[in-house]
mmCIF file of C-alpha atoms in Angstrom:
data_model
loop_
_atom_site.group_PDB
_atom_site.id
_atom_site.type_symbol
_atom_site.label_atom_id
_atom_site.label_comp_id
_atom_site.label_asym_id
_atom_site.label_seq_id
_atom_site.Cartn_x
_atom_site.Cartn_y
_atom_site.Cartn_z
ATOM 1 C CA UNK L 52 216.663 74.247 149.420
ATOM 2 C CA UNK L 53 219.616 74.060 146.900
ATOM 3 C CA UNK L 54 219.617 77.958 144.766
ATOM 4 C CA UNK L 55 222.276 78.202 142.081
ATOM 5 C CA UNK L 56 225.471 80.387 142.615
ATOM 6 C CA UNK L 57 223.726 83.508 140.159
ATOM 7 C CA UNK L 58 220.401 82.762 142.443
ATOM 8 C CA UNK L 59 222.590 83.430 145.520
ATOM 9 C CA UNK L 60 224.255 86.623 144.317
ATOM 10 C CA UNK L 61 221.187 87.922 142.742
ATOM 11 C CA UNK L 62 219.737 87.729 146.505
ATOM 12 C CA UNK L 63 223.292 88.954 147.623
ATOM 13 C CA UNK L 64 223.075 92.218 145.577
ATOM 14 C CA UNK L 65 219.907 92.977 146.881
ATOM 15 C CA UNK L 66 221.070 92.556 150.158
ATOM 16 C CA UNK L 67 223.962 95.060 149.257
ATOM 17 C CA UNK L 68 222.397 97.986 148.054
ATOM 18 C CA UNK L 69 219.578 97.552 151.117
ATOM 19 C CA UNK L 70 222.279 97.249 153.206
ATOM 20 C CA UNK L 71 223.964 99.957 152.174
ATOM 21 C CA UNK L 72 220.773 102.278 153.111
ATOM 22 C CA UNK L 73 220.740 101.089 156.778
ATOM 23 C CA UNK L 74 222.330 102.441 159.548
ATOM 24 C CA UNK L 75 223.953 101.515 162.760
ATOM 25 C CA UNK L 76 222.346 98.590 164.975
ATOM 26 C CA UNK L 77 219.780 97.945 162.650
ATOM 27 C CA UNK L 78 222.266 97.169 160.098
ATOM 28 C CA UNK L 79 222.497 93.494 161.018
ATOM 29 C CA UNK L 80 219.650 92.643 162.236
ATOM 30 C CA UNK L 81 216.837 93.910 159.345
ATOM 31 C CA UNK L 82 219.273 92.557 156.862
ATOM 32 C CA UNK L 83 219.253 88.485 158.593
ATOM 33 C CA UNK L 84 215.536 89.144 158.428
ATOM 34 C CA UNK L 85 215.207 90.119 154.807
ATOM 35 C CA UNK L 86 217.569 87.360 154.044
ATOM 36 C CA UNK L 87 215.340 85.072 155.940
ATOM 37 C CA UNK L 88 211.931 86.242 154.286
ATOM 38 C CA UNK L 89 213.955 85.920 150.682
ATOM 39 C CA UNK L 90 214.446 82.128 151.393
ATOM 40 C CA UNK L 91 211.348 81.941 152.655
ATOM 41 C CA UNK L 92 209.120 83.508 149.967
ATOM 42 C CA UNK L 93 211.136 81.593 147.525
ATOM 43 C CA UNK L 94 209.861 78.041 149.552
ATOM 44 C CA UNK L 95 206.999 79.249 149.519
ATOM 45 C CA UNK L 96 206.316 79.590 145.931
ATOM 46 C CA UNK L 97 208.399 76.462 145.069
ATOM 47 C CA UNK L 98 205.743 74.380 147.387
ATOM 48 C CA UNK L 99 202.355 76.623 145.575
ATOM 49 C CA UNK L 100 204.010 74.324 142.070
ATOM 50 C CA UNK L 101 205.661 77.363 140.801
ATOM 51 C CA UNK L 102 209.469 76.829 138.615
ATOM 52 C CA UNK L 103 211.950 79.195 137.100
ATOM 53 C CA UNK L 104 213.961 81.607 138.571
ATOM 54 C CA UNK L 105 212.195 81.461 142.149
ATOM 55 C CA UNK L 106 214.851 84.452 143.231
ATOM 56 C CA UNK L 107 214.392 86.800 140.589
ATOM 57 C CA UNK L 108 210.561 86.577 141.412
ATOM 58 C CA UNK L 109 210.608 87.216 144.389
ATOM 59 C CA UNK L 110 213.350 90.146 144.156
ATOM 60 C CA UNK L 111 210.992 91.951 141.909
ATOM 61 C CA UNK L 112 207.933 91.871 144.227
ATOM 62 C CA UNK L 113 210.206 93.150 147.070
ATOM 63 C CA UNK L 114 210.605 96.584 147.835
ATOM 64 C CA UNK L 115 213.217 98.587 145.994
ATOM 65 C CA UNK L 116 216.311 99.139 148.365
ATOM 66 C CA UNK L 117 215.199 103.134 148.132
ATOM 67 C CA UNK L 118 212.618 102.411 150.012
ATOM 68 C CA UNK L 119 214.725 101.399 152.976
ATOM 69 C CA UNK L 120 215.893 104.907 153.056
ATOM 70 C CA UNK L 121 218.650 107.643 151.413
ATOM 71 C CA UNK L 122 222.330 106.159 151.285
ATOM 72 C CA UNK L 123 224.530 107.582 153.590
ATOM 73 C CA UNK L 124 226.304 110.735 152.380
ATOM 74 C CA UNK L 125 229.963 109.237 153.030
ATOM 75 C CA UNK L 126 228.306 105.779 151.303
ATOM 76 C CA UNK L 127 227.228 107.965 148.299
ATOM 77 C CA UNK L 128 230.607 109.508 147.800
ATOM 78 C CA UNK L 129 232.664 106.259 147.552
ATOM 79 C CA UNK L 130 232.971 105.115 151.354
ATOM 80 C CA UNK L 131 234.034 105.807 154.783
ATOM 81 C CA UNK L 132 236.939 108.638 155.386
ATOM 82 C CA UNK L 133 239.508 109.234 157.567
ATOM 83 C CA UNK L 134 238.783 111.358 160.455
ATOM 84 C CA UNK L 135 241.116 114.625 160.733
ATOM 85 C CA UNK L 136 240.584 114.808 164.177
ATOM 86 C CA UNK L 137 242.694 111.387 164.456
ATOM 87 C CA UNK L 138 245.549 112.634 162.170
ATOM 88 C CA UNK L 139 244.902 116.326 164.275
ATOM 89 C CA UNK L 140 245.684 114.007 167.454
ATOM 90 C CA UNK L 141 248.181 111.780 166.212
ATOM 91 C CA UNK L 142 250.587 114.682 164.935
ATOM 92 C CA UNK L 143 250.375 117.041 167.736
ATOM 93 C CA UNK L 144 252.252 114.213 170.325
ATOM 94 C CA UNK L 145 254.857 114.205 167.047
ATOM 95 C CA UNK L 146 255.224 117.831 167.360
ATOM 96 C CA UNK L 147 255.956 118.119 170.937
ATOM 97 C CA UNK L 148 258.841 116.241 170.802
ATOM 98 C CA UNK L 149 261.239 118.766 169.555
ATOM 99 C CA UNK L 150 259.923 121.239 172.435
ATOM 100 C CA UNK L 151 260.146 118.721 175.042
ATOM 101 C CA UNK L 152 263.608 117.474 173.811
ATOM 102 C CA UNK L 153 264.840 120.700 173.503
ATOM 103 C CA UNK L 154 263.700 121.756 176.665
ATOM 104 C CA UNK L 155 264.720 119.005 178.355
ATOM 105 C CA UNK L 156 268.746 119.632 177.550
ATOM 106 C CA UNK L 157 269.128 123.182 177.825
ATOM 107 C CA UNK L 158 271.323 124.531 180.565
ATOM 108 C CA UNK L 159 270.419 125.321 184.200
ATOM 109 C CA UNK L 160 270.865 128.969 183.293
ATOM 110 C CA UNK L 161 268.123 128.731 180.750
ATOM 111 C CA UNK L 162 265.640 128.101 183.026
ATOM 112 C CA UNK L 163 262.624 130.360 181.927
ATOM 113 C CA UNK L 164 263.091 128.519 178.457
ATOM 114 C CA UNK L 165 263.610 125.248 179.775
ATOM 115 C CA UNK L 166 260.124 125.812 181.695
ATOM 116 C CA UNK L 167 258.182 127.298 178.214
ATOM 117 C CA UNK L 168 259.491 124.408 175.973
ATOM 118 C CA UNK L 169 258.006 121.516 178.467
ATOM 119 C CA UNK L 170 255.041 123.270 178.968
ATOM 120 C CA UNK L 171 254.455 123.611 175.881
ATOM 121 C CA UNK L 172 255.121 120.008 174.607
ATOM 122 C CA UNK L 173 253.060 119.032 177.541
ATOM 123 C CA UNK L 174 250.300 121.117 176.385
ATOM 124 C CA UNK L 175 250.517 119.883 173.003
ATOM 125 C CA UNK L 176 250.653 116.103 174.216
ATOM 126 C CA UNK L 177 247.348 116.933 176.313
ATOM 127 C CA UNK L 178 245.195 118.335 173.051
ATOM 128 C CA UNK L 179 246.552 115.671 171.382
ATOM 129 C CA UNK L 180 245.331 113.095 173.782
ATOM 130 C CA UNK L 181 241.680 115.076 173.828
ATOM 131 C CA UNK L 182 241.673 115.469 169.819
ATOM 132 C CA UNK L 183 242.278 111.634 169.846
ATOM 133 C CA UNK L 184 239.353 110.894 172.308
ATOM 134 C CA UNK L 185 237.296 113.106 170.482
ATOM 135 C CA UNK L 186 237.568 111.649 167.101
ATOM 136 C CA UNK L 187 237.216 108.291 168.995
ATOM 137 C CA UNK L 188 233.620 108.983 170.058
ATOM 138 C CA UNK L 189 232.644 110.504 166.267
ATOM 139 C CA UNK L 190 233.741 107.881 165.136
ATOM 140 C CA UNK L 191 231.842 105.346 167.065
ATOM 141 C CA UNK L 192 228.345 107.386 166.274
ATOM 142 C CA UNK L 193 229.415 108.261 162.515
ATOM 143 C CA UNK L 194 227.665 104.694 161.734
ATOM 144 C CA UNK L 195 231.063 103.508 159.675
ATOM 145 C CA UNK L 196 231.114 106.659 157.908
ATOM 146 C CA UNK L 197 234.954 108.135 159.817
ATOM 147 C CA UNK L 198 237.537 105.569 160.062
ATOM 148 C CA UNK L 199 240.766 105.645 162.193
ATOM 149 C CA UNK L 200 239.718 104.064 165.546
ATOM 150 C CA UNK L 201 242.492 102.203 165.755
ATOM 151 C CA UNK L 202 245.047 105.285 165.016
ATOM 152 C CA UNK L 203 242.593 107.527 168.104
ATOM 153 C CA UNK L 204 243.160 104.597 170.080
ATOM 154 C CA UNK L 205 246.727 104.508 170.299
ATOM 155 C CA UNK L 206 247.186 108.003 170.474
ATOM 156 C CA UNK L 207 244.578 108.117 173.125
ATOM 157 C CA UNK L 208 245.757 104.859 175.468
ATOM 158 C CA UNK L 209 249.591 105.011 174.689
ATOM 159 C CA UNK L 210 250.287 108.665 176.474
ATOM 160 C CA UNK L 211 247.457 107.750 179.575
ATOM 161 C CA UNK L 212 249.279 104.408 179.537
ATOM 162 C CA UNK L 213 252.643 106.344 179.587
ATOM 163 C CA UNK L 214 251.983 108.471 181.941
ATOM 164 C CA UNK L 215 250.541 106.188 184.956
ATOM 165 C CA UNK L 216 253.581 104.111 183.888
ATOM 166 C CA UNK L 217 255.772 107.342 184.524
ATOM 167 C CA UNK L 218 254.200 107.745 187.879
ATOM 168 C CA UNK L 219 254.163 104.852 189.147
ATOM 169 C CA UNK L 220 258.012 103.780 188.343
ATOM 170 C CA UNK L 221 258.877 107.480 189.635
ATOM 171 C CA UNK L 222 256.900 106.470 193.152
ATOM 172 C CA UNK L 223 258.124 103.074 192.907
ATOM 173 C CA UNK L 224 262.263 104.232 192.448
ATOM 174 C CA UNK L 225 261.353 107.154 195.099
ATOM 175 C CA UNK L 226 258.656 105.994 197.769
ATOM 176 C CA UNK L 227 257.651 103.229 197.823
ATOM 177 C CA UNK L 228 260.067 101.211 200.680
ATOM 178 C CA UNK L 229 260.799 104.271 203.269
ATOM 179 C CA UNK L 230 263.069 103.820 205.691
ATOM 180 C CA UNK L 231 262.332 104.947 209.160
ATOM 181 C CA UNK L 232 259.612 104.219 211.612
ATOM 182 C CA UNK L 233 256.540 103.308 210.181
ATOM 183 C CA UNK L 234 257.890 102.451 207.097
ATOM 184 C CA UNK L 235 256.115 98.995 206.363
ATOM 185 C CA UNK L 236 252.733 100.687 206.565
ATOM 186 C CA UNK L 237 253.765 103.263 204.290
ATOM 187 C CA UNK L 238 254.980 101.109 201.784
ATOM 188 C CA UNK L 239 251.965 98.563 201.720
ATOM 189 C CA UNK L 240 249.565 101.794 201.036
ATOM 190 C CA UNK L 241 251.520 103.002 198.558
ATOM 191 C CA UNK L 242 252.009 99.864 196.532
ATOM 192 C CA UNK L 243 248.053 99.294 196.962
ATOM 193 C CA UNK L 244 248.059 102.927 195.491
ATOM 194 C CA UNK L 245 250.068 101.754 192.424
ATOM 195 C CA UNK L 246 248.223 98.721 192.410
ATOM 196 C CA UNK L 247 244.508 100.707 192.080
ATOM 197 C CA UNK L 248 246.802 103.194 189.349
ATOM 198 C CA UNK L 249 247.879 100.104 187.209
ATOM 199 C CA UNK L 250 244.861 97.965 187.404
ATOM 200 C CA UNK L 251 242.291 100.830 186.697
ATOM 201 C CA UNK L 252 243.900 102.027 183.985
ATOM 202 C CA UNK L 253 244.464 98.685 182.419
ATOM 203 C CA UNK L 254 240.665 97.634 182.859
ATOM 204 C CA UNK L 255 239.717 101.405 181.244
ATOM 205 C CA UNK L 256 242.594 101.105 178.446
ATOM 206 C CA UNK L 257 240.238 97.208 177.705
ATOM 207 C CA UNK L 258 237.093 99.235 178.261
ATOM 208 C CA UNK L 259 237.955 101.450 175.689
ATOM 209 C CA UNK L 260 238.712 98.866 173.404
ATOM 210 C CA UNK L 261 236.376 96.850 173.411
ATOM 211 C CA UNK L 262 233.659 99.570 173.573
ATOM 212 C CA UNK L 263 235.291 101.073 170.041
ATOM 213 C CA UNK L 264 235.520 97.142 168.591
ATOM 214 C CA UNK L 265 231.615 96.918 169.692
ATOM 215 C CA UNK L 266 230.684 100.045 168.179
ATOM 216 C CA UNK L 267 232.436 99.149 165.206
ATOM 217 C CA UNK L 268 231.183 95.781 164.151
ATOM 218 C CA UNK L 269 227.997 96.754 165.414
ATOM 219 C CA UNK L 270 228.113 98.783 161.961
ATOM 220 C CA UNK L 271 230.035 96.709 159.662
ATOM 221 C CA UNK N 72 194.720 112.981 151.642
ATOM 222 C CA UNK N 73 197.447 110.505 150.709
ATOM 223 C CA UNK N 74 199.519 112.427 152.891
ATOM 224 C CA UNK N 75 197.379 111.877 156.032
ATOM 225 C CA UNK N 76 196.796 108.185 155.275
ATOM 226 C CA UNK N 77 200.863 107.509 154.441
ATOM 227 C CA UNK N 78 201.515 108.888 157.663
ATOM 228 C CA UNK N 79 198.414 107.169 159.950
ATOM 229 C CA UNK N 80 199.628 104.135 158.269
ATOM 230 C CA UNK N 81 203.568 104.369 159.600
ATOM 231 C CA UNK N 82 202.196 105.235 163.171
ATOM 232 C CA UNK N 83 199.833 102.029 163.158
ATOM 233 C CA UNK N 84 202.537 99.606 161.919
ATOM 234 C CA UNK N 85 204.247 99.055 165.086
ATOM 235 C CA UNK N 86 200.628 98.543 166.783
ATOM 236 C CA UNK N 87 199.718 95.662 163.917
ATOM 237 C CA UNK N 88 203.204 94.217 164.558
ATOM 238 C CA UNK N 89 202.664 93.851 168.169
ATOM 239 C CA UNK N 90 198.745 92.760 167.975
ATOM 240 C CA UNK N 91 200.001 90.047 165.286
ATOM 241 C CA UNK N 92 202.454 88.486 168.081
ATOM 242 C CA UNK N 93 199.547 88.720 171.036
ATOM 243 C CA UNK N 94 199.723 85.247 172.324
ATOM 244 C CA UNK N 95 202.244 83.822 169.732
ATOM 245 C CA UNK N 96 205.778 83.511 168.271
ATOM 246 C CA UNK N 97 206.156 84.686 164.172
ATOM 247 C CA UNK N 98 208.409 84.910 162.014
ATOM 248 C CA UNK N 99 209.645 87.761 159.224
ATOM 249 C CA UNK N 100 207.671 86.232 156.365
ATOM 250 C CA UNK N 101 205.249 84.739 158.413
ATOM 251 C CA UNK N 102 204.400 88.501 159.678
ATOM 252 C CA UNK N 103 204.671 90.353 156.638
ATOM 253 C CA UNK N 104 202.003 88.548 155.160
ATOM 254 C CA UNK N 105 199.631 88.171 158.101
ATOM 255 C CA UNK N 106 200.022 91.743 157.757
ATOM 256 C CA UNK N 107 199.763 91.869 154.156
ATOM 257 C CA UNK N 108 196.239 90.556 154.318
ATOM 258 C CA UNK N 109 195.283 93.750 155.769
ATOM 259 C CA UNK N 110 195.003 95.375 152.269
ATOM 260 C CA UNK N 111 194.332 98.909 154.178
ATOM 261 C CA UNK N 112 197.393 99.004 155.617
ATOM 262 C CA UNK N 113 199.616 98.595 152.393
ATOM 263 C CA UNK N 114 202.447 97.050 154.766
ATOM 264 C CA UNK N 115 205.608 95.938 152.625
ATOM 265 C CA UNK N 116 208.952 94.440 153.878
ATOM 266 C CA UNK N 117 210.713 97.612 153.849
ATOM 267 C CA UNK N 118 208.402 98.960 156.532
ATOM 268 C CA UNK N 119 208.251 95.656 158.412
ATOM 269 C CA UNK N 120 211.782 94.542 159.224
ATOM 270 C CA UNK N 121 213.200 98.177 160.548
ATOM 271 C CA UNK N 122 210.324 98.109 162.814
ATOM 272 C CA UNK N 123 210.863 94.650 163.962
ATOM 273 C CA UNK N 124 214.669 95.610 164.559
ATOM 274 C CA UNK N 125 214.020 98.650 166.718
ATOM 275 C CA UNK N 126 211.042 97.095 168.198
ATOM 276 C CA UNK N 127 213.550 94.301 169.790
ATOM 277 C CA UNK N 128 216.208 96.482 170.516
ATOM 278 C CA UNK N 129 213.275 98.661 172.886
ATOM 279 C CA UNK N 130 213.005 95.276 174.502
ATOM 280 C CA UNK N 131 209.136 94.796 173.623
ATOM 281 C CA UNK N 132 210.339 91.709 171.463
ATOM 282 C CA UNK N 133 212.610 88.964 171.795
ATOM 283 C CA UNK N 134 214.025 86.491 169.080
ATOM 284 C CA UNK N 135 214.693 82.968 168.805
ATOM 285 C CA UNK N 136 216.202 81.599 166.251
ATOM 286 C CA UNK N 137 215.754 77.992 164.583
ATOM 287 C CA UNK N 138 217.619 76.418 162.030
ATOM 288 C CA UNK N 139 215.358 76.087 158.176
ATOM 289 C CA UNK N 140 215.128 73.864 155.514
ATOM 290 C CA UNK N 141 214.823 76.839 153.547
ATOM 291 C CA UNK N 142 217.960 78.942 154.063
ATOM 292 C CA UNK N 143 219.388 80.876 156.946
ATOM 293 C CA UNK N 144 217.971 80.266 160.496
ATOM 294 C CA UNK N 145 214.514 81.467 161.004
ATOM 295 C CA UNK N 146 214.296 84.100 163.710
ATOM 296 C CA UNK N 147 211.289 83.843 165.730
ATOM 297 C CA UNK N 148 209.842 87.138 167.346
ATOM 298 C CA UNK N 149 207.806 87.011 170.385
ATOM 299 C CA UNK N 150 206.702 89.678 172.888
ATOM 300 C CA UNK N 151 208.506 90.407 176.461
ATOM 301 C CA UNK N 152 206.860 91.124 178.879
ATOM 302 C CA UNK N 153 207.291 94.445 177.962
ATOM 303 C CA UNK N 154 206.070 93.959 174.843
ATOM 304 C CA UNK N 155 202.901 93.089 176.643
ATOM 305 C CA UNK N 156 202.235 96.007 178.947
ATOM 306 C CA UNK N 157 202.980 97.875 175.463
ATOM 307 C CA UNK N 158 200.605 96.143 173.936
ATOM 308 C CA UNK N 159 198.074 96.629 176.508
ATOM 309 C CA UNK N 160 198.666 100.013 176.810
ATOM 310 C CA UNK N 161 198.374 100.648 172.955
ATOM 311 C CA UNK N 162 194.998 98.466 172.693
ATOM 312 C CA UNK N 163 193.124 100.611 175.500
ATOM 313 C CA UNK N 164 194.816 103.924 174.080
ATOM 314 C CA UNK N 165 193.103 102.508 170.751
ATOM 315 C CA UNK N 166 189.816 101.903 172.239
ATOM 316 C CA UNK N 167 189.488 105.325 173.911
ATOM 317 C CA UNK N 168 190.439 106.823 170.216
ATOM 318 C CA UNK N 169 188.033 105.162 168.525
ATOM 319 C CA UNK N 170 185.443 105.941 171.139
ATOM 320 C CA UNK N 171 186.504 109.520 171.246
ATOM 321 C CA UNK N 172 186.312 110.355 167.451
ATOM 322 C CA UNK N 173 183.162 108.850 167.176
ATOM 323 C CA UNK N 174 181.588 110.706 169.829
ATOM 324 C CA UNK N 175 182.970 113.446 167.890
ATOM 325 C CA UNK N 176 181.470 112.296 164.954
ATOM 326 C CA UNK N 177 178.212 111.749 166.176
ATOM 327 C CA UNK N 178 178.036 115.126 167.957
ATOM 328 C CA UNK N 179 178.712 116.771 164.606
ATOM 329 C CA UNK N 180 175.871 114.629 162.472
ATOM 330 C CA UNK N 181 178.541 112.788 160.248
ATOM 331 C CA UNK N 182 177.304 110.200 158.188
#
């Protein structure tokens, strides 16, 4: 069935402002099935004889896209916004820098200091990394209306990344070949150790990922 | 009134949805106005196509789709088989409704 270009955006529009109304995993799939019935009512009146602007017909015995519900707050105010949880998690690793660099090069004889500064950039890094992981899971139920996965994402992954990286070069330089009796043994457990470290976080880091990318389309 | 019957009529539409795919595939339009025909009901698309959605992501229906001369691919909606035992379910919680209310009826002389 051949429709004109201002048949096809007539049925596009429609399918915009319903579209607009529906949340989540629905999104998608109601819409392919309106779309469907559209083409299909459309047939249907072409075979019954009848000519004209089929579309536009058919678009006017539909229901009005308020039927399929209120639009979505964020939707209604001009579109999705940026979470402040994910700027909230993506400034607080920036702000322990200074503390931890600080810290980090003061004298022996400022030990008591030394101590404060790192634990508090530490701290700091860990809210961070919870504010990020946080926003990451309102975002994937806000239904497209917070953005910023990608920013939560990095400043989730990057410092869990970091650190089992730390940890494992740190028992890698220190432990892992012993000398001494024994010392094969003890190396092949703890390179299976680093092994389990990398691997699981590399298969939750792609967990993560792809859970947020599901989430996300799912919507869009 | 209208009240009672707008909201009797939202609880029954998943129960016509399933009864109209007892035994066979359907599609969207093919649905909406099998159901359509059922004046009572006053079923539109807008009421139709969300159930259909969350009705297949319960599991009780599956879709296949099929290419059509008229557009996009037509998706065809069939029951599971847990779509069935739904549908089973629903039918004899129907019957013993029915029976109930007018026993109910009858014991209080309605007309």
């Amino acid at each position: 069935m051949e429709l004109s270009s201002f048949e096809t955006n007539q049925i596009q529009s429609y399918l915009d402002a319903v579209g607009e109304r529906l949340l989540g995993t629905e999104h998608d799939e109601t819409l392919a099935g309106i779309e469907s019935h559209i083409y299909d009512a459309v047939e249907a009146r072409r075979a019954g004889g009848e000519e004209g602007n089929l579309v536009a017909a058919v678009l006017a015995e539909l229901d009005a896209p308020e039927k399929y519900g209120e639009r979505p707050a964020a939707v209604a105010a001009g579109g999705p916004r940026m979470s402040k949880l994910v700027i909230a998690g993506a400034c607080l690793p920036a702000a322990a820098l200074m503390p931890m660099l600080i810290g980090l090069n003061l004298d022996r004889d400022y030990h008591a200091a030394k101590a404060i500064l790192v634990a508090l950039a530490t701290g700091l890094m860990l809210l961070g990394i919870i504010l990020s992981k946080v926003a990451l899971q309102l975002i994937k139920r806000s239904d497209g209306m917070l953005t910023g996965a990608g920013l939560a994402l990095t400043f989730y992954l990057l410092p869990l990344l970091g650190a089992v990286s730390l940890i494992v070069s740190s028992f890698f330089f220190g432990k892992v070949l012993p000398d001494g009796p024994g010392a094969e043994r003890t190396a092949a457990i703890n390179l299976g150790i680093m092994g389990v470290c990398v691997l699981g976080s590399i298969a939750y880091a792609w967990y993560e990922v792809r859970s947020t990318r599901r989430a996300i389309y799912t919507h869009n | 009134m209208k009240t009672w019957v707008t909201q009797l009529r939202k609880g029954l539409i998943e129960y016509c949805v399933i009864n109209v795919l007892n035994g066979s595939e359907s599609y969207g339009y093919e649905i909406v106005v099998q159901l359509k025909e059922l004046e009572v009901m006053d079923v539109t698309e807008s009421t139709v196509y969300p159930v259909l959605t969350r009705l297949k992501s319960d599991g009780y229906l599956k879709v296949r789709s099929e290419p059509s001369k008229s557009g996009p691919p037509r998706r065809y909606f069939s029951l599971t088989k847990l779509g069935q035992q739904r549908l089973q379910e629903m039918n004899t919680y129907w019957d013993l409704l029915n029976e109930s209310i007018d026993t109910l009826r009858q014991s209080n002389g309605a007309a």
